[in-house]
mmCIF file of C-alpha atoms in Angstrom:
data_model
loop_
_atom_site.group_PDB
_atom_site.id
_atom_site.type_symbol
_atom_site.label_atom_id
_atom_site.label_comp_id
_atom_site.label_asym_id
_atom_site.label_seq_id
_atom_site.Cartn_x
_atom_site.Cartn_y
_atom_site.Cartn_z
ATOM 1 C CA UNK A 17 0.745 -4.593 -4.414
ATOM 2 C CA UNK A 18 1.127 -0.960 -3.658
ATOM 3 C CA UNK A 19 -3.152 -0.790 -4.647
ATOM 4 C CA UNK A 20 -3.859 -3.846 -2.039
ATOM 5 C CA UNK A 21 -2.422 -1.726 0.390
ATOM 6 C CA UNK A 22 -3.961 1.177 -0.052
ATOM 7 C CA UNK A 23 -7.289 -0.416 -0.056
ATOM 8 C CA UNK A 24 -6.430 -2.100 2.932
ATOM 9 C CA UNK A 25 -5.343 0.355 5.134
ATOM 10 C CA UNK A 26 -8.480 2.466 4.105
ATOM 11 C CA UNK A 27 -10.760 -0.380 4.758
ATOM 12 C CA UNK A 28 -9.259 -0.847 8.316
ATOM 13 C CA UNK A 29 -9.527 3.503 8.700
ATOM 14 C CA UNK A 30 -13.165 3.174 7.928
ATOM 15 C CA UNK A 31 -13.272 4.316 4.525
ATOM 16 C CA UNK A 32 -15.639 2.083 1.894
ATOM 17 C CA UNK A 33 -14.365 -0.258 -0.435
ATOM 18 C CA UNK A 34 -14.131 0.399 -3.871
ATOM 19 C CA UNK A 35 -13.156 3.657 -3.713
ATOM 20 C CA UNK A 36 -11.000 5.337 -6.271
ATOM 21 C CA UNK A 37 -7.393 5.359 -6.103
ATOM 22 C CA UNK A 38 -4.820 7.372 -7.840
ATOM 23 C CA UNK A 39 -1.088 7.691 -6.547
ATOM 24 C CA UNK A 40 2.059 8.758 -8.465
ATOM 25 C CA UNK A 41 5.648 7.441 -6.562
ATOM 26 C CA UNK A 42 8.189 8.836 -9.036
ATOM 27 C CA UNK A 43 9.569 11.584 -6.255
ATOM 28 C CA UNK A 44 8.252 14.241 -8.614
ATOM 29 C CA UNK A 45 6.194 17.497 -7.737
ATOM 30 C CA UNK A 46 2.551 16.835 -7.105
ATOM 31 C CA UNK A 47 3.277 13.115 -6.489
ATOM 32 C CA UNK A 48 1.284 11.117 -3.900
ATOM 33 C CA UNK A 49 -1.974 9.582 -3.578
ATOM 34 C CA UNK A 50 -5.320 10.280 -3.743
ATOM 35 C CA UNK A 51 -8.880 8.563 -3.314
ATOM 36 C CA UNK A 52 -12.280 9.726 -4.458
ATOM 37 C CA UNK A 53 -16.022 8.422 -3.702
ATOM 38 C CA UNK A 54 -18.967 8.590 -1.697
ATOM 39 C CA UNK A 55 -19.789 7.728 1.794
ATOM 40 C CA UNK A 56 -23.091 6.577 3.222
ATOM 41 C CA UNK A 57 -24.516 6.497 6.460
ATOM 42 C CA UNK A 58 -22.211 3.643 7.536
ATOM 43 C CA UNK A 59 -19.547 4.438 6.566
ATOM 44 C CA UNK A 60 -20.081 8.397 8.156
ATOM 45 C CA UNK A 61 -20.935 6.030 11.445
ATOM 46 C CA UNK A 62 -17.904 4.276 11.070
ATOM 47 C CA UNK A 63 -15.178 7.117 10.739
ATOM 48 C CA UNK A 64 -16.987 9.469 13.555
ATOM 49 C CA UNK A 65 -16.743 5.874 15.880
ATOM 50 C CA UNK A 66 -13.032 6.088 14.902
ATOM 51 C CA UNK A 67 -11.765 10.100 14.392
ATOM 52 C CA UNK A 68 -14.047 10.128 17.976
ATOM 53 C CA UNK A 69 -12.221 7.535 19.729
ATOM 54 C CA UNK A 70 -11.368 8.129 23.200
ATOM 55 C CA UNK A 71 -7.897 5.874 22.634
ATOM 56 C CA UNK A 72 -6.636 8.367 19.862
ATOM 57 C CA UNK A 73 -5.955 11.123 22.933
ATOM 58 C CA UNK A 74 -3.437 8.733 24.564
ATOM 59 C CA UNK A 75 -2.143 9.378 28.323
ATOM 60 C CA UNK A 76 -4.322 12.253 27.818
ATOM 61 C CA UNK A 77 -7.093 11.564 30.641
ATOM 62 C CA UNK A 78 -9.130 15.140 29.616
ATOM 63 C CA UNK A 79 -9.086 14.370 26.192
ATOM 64 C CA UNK A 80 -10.352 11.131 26.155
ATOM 65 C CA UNK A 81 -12.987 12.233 28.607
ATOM 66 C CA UNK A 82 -13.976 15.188 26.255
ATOM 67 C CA UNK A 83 -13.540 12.542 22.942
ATOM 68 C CA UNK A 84 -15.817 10.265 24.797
ATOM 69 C CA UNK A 85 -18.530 12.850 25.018
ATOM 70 C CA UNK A 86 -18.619 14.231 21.926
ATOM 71 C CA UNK A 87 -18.700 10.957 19.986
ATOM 72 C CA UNK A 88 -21.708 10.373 22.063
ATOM 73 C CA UNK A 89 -22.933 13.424 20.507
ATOM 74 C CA UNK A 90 -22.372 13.279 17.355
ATOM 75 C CA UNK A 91 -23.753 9.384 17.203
ATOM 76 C CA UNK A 92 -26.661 11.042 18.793
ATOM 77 C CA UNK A 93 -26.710 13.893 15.810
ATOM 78 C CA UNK A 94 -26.590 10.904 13.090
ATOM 79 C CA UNK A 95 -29.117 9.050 14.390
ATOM 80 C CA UNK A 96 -31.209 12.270 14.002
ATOM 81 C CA UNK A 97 -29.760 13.031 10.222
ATOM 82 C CA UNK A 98 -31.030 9.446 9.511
ATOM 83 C CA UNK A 99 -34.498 9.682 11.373
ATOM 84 C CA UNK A 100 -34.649 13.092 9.646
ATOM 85 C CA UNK A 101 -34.860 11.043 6.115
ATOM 86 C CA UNK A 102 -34.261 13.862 3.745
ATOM 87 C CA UNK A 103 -31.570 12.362 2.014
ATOM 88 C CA UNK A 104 -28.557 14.664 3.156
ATOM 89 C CA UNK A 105 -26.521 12.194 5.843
ATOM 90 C CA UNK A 106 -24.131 11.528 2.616
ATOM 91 C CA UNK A 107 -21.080 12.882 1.781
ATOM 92 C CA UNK A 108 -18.274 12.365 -0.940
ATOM 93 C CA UNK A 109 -14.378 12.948 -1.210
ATOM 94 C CA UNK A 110 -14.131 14.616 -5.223
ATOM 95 C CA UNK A 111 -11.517 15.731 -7.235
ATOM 96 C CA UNK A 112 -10.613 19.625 -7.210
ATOM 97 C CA UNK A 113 -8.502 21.144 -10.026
ATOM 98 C CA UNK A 114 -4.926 19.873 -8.584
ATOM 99 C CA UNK A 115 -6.655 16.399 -8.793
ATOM 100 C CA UNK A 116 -6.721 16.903 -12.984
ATOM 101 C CA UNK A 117 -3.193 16.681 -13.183
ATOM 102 C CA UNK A 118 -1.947 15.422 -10.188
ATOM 103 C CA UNK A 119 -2.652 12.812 -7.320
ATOM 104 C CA UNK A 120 -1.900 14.175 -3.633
ATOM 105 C CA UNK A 121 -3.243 15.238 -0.588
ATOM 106 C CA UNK A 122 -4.664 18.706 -1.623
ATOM 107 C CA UNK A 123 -6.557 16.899 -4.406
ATOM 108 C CA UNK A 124 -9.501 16.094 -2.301
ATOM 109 C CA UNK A 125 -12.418 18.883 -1.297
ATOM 110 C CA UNK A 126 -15.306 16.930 1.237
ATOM 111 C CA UNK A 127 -18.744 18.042 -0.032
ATOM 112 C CA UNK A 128 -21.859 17.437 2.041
ATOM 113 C CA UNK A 129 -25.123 18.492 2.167
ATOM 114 C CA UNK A 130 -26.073 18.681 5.828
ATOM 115 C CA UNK A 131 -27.718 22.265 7.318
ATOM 116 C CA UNK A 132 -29.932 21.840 9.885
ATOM 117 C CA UNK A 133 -31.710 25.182 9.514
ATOM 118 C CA UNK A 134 -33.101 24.265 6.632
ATOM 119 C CA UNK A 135 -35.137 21.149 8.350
ATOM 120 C CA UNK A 136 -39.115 21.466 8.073
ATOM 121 C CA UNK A 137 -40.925 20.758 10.756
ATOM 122 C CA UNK A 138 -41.805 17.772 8.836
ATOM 123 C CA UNK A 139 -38.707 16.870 9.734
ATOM 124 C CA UNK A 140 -39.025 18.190 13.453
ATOM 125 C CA UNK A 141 -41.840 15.812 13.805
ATOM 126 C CA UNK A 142 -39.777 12.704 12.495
ATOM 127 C CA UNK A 143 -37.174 13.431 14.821
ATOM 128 C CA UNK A 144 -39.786 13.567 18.045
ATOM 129 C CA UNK A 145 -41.605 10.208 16.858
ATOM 130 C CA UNK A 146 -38.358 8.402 17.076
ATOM 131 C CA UNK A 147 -37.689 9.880 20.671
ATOM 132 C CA UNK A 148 -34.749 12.013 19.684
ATOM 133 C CA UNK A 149 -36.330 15.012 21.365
ATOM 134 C CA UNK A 150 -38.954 15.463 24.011
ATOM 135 C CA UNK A 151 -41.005 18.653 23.187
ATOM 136 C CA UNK A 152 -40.101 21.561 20.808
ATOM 137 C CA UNK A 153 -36.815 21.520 18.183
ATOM 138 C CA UNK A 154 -35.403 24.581 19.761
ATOM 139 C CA UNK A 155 -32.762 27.166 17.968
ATOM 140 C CA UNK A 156 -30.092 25.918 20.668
ATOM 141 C CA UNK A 157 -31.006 22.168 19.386
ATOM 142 C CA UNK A 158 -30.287 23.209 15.588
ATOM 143 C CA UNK A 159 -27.040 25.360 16.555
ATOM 144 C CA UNK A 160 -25.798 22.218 18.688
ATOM 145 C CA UNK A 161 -26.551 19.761 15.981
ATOM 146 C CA UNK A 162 -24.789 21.774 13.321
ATOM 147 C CA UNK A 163 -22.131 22.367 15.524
ATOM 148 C CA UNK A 164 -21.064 18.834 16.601
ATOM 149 C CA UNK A 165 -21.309 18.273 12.281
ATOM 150 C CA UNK A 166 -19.292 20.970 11.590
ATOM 151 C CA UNK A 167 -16.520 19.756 14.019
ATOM 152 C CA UNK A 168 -17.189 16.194 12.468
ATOM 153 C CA UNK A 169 -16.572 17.822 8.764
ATOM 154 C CA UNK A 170 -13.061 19.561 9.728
ATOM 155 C CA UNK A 171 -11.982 16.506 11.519
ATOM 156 C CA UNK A 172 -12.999 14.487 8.978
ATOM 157 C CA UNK A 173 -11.166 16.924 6.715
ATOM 158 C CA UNK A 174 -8.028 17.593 8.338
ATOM 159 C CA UNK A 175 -8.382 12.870 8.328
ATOM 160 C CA UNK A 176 -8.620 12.744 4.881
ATOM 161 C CA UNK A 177 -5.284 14.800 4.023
ATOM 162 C CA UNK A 178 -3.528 13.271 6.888
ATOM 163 C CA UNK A 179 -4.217 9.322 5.507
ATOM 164 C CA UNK A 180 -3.023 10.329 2.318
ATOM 165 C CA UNK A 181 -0.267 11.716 3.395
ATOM 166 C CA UNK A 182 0.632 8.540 5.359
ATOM 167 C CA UNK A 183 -0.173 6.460 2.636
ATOM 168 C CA UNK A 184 1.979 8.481 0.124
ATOM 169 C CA UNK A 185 4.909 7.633 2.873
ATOM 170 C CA UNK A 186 4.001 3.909 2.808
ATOM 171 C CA UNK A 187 3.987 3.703 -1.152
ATOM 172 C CA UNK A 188 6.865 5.013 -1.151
ATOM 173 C CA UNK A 189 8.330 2.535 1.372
ATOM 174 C CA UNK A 190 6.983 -0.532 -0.989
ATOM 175 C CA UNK A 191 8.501 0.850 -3.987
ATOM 176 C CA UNK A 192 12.030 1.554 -2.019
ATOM 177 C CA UNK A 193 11.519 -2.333 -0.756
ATOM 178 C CA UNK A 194 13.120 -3.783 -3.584
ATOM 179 C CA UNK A 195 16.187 -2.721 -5.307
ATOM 180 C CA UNK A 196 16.364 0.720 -7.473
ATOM 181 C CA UNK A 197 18.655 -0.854 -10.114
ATOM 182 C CA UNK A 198 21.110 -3.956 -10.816
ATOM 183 C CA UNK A 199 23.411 -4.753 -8.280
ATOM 184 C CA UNK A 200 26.388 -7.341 -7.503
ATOM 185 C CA UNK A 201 25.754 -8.151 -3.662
ATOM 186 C CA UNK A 202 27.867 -10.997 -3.383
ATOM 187 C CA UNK A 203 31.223 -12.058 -5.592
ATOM 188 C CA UNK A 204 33.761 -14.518 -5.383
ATOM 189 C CA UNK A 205 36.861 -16.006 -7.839
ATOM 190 C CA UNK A 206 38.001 -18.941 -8.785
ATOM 191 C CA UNK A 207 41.385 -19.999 -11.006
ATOM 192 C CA UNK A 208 39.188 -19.731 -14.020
ATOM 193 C CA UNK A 209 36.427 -18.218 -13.249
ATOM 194 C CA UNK A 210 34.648 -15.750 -11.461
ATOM 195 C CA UNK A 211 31.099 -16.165 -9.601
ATOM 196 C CA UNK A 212 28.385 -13.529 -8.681
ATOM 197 C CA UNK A 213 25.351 -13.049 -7.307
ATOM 198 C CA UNK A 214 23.405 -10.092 -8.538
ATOM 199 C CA UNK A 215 20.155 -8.616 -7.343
ATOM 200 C CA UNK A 216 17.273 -7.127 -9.625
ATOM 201 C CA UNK A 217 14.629 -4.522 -9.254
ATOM 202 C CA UNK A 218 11.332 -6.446 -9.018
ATOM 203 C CA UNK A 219 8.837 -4.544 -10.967
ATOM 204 C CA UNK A 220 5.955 -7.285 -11.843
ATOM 205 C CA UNK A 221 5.416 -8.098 -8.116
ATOM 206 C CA UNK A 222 2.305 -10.200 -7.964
ATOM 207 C CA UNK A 223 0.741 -11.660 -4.461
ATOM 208 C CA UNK A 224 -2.590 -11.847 -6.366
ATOM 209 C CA UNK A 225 -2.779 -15.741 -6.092
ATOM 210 C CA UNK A 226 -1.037 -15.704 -2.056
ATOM 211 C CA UNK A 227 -3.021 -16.772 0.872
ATOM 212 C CA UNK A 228 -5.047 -12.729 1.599
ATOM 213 C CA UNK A 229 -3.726 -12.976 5.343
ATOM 214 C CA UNK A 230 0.083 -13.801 4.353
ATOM 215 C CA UNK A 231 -0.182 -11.120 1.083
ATOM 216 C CA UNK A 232 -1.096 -8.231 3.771
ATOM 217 C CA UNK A 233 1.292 -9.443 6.316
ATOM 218 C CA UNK A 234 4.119 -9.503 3.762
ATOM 219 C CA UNK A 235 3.074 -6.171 2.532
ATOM 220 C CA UNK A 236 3.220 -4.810 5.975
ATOM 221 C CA UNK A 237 6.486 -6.111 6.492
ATOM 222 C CA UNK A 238 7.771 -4.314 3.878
ATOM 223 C CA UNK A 239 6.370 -0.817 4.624
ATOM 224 C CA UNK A 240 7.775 -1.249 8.192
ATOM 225 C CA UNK A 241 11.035 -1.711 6.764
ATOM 226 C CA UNK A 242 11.384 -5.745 7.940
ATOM 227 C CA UNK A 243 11.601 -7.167 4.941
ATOM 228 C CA UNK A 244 12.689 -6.791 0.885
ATOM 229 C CA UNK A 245 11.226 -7.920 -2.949
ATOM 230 C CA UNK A 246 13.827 -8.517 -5.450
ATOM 231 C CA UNK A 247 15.011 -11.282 -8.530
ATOM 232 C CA UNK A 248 18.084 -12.808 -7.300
ATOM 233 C CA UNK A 249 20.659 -14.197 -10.074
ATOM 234 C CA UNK A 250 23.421 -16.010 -9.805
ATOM 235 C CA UNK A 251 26.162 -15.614 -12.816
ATOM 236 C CA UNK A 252 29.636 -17.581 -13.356
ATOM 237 C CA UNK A 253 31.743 -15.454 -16.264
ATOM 238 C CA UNK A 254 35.130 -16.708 -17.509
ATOM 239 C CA UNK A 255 37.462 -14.902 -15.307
ATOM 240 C CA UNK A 256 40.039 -14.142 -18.387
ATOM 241 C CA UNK A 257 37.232 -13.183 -21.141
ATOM 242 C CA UNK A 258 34.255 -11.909 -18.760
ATOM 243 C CA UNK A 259 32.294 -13.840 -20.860
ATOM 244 C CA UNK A 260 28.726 -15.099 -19.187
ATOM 245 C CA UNK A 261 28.742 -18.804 -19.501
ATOM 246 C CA UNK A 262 26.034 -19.675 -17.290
ATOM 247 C CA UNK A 263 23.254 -18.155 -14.557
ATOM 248 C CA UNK A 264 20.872 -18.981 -12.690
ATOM 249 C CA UNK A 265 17.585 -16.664 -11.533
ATOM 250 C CA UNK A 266 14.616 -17.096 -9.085
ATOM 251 C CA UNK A 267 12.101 -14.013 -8.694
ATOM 252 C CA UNK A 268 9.535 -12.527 -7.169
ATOM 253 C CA UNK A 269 11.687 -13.621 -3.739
ATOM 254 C CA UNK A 270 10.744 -11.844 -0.305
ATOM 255 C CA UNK A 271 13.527 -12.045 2.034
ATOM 256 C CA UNK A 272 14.764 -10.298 5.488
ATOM 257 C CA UNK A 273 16.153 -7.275 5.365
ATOM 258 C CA UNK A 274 19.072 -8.107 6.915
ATOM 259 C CA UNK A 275 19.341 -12.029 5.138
ATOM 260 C CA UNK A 276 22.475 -12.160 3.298
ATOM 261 C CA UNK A 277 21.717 -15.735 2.625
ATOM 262 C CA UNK A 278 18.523 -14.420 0.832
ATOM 263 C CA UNK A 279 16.874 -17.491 2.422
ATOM 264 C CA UNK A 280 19.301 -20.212 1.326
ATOM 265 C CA UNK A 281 18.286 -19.402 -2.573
ATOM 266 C CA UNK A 282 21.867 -18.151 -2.565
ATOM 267 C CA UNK A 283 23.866 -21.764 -2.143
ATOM 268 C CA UNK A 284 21.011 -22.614 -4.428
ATOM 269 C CA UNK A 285 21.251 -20.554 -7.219
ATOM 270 C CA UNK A 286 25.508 -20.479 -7.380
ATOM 271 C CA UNK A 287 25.096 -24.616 -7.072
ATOM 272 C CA UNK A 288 23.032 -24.830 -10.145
ATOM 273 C CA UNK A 289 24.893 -21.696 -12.176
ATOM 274 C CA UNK A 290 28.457 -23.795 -11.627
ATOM 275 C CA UNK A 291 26.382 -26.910 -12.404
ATOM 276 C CA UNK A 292 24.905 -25.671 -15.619
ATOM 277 C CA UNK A 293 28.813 -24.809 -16.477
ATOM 278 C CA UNK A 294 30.244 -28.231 -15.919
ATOM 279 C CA UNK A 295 27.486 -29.398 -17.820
ATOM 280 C CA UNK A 296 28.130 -27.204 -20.717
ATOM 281 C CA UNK A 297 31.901 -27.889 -20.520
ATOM 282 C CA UNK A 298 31.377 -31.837 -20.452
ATOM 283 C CA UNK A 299 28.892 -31.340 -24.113
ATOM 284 C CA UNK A 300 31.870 -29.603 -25.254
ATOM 285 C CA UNK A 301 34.495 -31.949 -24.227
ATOM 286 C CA UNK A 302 32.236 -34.915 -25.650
ATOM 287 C CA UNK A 303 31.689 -32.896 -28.972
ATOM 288 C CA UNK A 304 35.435 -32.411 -28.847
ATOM 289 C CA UNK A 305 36.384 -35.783 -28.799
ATOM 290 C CA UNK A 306 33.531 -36.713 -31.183
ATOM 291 C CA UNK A 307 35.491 -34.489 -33.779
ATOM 292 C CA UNK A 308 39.149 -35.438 -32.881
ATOM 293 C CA UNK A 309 37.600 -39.049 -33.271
ATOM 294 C CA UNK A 310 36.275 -38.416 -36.981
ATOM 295 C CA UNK A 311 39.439 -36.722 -37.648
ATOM 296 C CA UNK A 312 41.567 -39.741 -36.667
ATOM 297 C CA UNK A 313 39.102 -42.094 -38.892
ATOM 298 C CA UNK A 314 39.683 -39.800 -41.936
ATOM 299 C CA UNK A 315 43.316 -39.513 -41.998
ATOM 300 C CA UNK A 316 42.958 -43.275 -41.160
ATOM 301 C CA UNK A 317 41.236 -43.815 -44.624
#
């Protein structure tokens, strides 16, 4: 579950799919998450169309003036990287030494291979046949261009380290969605016995076979705090002896936050617990009588 999301949410940011993913939620040092791979073209288009976006600067009417502009740019300065065609307009997010033995946000370095100076004019002459510039490549056109990538590159950086750091938060808010360890939420007692409803830690979570749209809307829930995973049991013990004598479970159950009902399952599972016991005390009291019956025929013959 916690992998779905991830993937998700860097789908949606703009990253590719299938990159790598590491995390590590056990509130230790040099836990987190991590994600390694290459990007193309498309994918560069895609994050620049996002990290560039006008929206991102708010109520801030310069900002989204001056965001506006330079993602202009910079679109403008890819087009050129791909017209240029010498196989540099790719980048990749690798592992550094922290990433070796742990999985965080300072386990990433960006590598690229984009420096304008070193274009041909081979390359100056693709440029002008697509219509990217009228006349000569000038100095001021190469310091521009490798200015607007350079600000790309440390946004694209400082992105990187920022979306793992919110994804490290959201991990950690699926694996704090369900229960750290047993607990009685719900208890009641009877002459004879006593009745309780317990909830368990849900570790083997699977949405694999869900509907995709509910999976990721149930996920979301979850990180935003709405909603909770557990296995729900329901237990009747002999109120004298403590002795279990019958329960009833049901897992993998997603409920409100804030549902102490847990989505009626909790009528449900106490009904068939006390059930199971009256069934298990009517077998005895038939074996019972079955035996004081035999008895009676013995000392009868």
């Amino acid at each position: 579950m916690i992998k779905t999301h991830f993937n998700n949410q860097l789908k949606k940011l703009g990253y590719p799919e299938g990159l790598t993913i590491e995390y590590s939620l056990s509130y230790c040092q040099g836990d987190g998450m991590s994600f390694y791979g290459n990007l193309d073209e498309d994918d560069i288009e895609k994050l620049m169309l996002r990290i560039y976006d006008p929206n991102t600067a708010g109520e801030n009417a310069v900002l989204r003036v001056k965001n506006l502009l330079v993602r202009k740019e910079a679109l403008s300065m890819l087009e050129i990287l791909r017209e240029a065609d010498i196989g540099c307009c790719r980048m990749s997010i690798e592992r550094n030494s922290h990433g070796h033995r742990y999985s965080h946000y300072n386990c990433m370095d960006l590598f690229h291979e984009v420096d304008f100076e070193s274009f041909s004019e081979e390359h100056f002459e693709a440029i002008r046949a697509a219509g990217l510039v009228t006349g000569e490549v000038t100095d001021e056109h190469i310091t521009r261009w490798q200015s607007i990538w350079n600000d790309f590159v440390g946004r694209l950086e400082h992105d990187i380290k920022s979306t793992s750091q919110q994804l490290e938060a959201e991990g950690y808010a699926l694996v704090e969605g369900t229960p750290y360890e047993e607990v009685v939420s719900w208890e009641f007692n009877t002459a004879d016995y006593t009745v309780q409803l317990k909830e368990h830690p849900e570790h083997d979570f699977d949405i694999g076979c869900w509907d995709e749209e509910l999976a990721l809307q149930t996920i979301q829930d979850i990180v935003d705090g709405k909603q909770r995973y557990l296995r729900l049991e329901a237990k009747i013990l002999d109120r004298e002896t403590e002795e279990e004598l019958a329960s009833e479970s049901i897992g993998g159950l997603v409920i409100d936050v804030n549902d102490r009902s847990y989505g009626s399952y909790r009528r449900e599972l106490v009904s068939n617990a006390i059930a199971e016991v009256r069934k298990i005390q009517l077998k005895n009291a038939i074996s019972e009588h079955h035996q004081m019956q035999e008895s009676l025929v013995r000392k009868a013959a």
